[in-house]
PDB file of C-alpha atoms in Angstrom:
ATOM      1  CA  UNK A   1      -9.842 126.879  20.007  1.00 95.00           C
ATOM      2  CA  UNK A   2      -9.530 124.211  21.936  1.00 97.00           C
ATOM      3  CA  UNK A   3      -9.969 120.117  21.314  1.00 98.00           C
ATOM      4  CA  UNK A   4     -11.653 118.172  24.693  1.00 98.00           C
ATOM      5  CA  UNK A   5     -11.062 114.450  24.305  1.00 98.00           C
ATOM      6  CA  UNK A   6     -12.970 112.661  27.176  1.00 98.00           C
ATOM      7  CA  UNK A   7     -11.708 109.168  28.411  1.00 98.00           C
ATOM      8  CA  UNK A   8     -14.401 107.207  30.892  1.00 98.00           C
ATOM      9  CA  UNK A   9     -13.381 105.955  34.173  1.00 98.00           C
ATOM     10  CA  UNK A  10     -15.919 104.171  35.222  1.00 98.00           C
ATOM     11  CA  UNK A  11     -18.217 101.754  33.269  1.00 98.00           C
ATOM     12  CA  UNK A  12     -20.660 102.342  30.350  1.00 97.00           C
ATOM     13  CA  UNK A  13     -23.514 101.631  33.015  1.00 98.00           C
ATOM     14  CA  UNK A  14     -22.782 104.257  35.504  1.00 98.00           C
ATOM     15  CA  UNK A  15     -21.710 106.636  32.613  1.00 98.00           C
ATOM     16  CA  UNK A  16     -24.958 106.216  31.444  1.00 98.00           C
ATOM     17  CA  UNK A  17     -26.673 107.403  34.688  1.00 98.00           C
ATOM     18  CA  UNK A  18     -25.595 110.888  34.329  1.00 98.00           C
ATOM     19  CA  UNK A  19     -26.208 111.137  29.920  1.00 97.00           C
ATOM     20  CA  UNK A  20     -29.394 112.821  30.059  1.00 98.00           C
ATOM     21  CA  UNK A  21     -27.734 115.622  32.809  1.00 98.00           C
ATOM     22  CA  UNK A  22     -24.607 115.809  30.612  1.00 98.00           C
ATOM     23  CA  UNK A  23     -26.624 116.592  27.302  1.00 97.00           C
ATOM     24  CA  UNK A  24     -28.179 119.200  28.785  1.00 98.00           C
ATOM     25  CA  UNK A  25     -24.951 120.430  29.449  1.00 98.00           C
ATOM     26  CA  UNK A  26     -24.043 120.429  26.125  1.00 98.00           C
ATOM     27  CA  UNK A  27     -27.210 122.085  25.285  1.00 97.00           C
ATOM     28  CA  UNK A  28     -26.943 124.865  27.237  1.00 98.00           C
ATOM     29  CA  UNK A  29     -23.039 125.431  26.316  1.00 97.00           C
ATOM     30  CA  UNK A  30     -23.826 125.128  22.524  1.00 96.00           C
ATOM     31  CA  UNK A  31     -26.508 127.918  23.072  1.00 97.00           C
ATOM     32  CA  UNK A  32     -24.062 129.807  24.741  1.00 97.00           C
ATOM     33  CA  UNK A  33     -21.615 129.500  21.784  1.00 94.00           C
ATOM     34  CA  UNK A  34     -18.709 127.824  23.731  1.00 96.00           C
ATOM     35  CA  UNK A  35     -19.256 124.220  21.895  1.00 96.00           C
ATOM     36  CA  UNK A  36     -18.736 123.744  18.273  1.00 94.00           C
ATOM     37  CA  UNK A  37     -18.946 120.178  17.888  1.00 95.00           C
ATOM     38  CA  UNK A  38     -18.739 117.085  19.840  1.00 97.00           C
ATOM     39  CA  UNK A  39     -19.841 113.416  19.650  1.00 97.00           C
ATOM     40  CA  UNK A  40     -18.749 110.116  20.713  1.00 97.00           C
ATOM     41  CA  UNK A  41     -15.440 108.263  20.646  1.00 98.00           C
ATOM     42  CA  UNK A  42     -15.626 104.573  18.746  1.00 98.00           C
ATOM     43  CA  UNK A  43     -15.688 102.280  20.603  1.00 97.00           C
ATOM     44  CA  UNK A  44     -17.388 103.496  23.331  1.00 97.00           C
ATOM     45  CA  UNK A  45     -14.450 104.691  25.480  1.00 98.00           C
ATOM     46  CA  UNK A  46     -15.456 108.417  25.940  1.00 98.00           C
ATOM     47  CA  UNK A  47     -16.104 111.492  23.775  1.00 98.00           C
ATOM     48  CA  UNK A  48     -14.597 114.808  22.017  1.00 98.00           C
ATOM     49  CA  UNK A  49     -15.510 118.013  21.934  1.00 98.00           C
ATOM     50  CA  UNK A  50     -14.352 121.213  19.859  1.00 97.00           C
ATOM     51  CA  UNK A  51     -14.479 124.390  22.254  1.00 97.00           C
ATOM     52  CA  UNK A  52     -14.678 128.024  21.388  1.00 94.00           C
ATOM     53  CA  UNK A  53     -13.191 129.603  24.411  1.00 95.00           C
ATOM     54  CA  UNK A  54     -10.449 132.849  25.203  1.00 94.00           C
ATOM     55  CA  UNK A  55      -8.218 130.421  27.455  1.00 96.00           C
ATOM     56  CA  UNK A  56      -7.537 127.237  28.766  1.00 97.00           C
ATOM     57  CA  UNK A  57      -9.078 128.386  32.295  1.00 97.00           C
ATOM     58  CA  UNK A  58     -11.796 129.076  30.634  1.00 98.00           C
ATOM     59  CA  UNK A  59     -12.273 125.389  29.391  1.00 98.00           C
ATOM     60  CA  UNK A  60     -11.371 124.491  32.817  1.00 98.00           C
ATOM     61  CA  UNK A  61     -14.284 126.355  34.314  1.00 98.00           C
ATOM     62  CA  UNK A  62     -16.744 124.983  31.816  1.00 98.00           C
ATOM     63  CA  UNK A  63     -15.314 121.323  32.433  1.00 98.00           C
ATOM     64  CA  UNK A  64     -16.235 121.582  35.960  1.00 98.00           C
ATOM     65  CA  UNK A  65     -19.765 121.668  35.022  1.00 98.00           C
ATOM     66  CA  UNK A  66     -19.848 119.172  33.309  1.00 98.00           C
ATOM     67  CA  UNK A  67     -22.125 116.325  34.879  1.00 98.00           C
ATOM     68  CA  UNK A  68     -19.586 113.731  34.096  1.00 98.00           C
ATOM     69  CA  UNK A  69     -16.650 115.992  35.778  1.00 98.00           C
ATOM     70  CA  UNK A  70     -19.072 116.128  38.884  1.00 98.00           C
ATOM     71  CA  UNK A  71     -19.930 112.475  39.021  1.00 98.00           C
ATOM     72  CA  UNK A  72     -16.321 111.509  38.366  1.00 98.00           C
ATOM     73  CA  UNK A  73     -17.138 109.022  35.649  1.00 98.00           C
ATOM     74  CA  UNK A  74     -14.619 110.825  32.944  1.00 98.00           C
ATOM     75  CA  UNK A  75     -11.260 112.317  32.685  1.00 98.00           C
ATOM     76  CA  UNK A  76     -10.259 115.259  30.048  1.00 98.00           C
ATOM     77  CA  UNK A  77      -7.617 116.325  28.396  1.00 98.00           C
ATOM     78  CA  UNK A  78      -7.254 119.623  26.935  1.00 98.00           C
ATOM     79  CA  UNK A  79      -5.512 120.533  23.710  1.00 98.00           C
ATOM     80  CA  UNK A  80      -5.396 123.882  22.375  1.00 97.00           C
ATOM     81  CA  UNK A  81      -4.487 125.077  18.663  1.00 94.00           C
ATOM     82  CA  UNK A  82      -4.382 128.059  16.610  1.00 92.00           C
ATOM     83  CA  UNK A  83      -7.056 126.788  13.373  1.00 90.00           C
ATOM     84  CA  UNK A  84      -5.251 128.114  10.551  1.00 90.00           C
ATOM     85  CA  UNK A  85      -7.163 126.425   7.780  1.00 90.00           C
ATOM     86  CA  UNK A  86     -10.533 124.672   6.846  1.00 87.00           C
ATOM     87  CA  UNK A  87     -12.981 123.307   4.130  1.00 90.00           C
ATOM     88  CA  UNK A  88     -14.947 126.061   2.833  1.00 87.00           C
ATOM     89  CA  UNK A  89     -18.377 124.782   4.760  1.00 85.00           C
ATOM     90  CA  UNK A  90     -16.103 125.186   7.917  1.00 84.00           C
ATOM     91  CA  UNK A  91     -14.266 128.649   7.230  1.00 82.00           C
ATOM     92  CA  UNK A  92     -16.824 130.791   9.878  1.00 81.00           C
ATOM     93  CA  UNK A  93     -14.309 128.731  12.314  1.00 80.00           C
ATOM     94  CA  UNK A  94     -11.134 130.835  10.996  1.00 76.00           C
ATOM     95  CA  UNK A  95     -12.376 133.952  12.023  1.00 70.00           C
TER      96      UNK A  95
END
């Protein structure tokens, strides 16, 4: 498992050019089973997103298509952990 913290680079404005291309991102790597969660930071400063993936290449791969990643508006960094326990609404994520 591995925790994506995104950190903009460039303002909220030209962020914002490239949401509705980065959603659909999400979309299609949530159908695909590779995102478990993700939402906004607060403030406003970037995002975080909980990955399901076999490696850190992996992740690397899937950053890279990320609309922000191609526009250059955010930065990432990738942390990866071992989940060893979790509420019982959020167990499915042990296994």
């Amino acid at each position: 498992m591995f925790i994506v913290a995104l950190t903009y680079i460039k303002p909220l404005p030209e962020v914002d050019e490239h949401i509705d291309a980065h959603i659909e991102y999400l979309n299609t790597q949530y159908e695909a089973g590779k995102f478990v969660i993700s939402g906004r930071k607060v403030p406003r400063t970037g995002g975080v997103i909980l990955m399901s993936c076999n490696s850190v290449g992996e992740v690397n791969e899937l950053i890279a298509l990320d609309p922000f990643c191609i526009a250059g508006v955010a930065k990432y960094d990738v942390t990866e952990f071992v989940p060893t326990m979790a509420a019982k609404s959020c167990a499915s994520l042990l296994e």
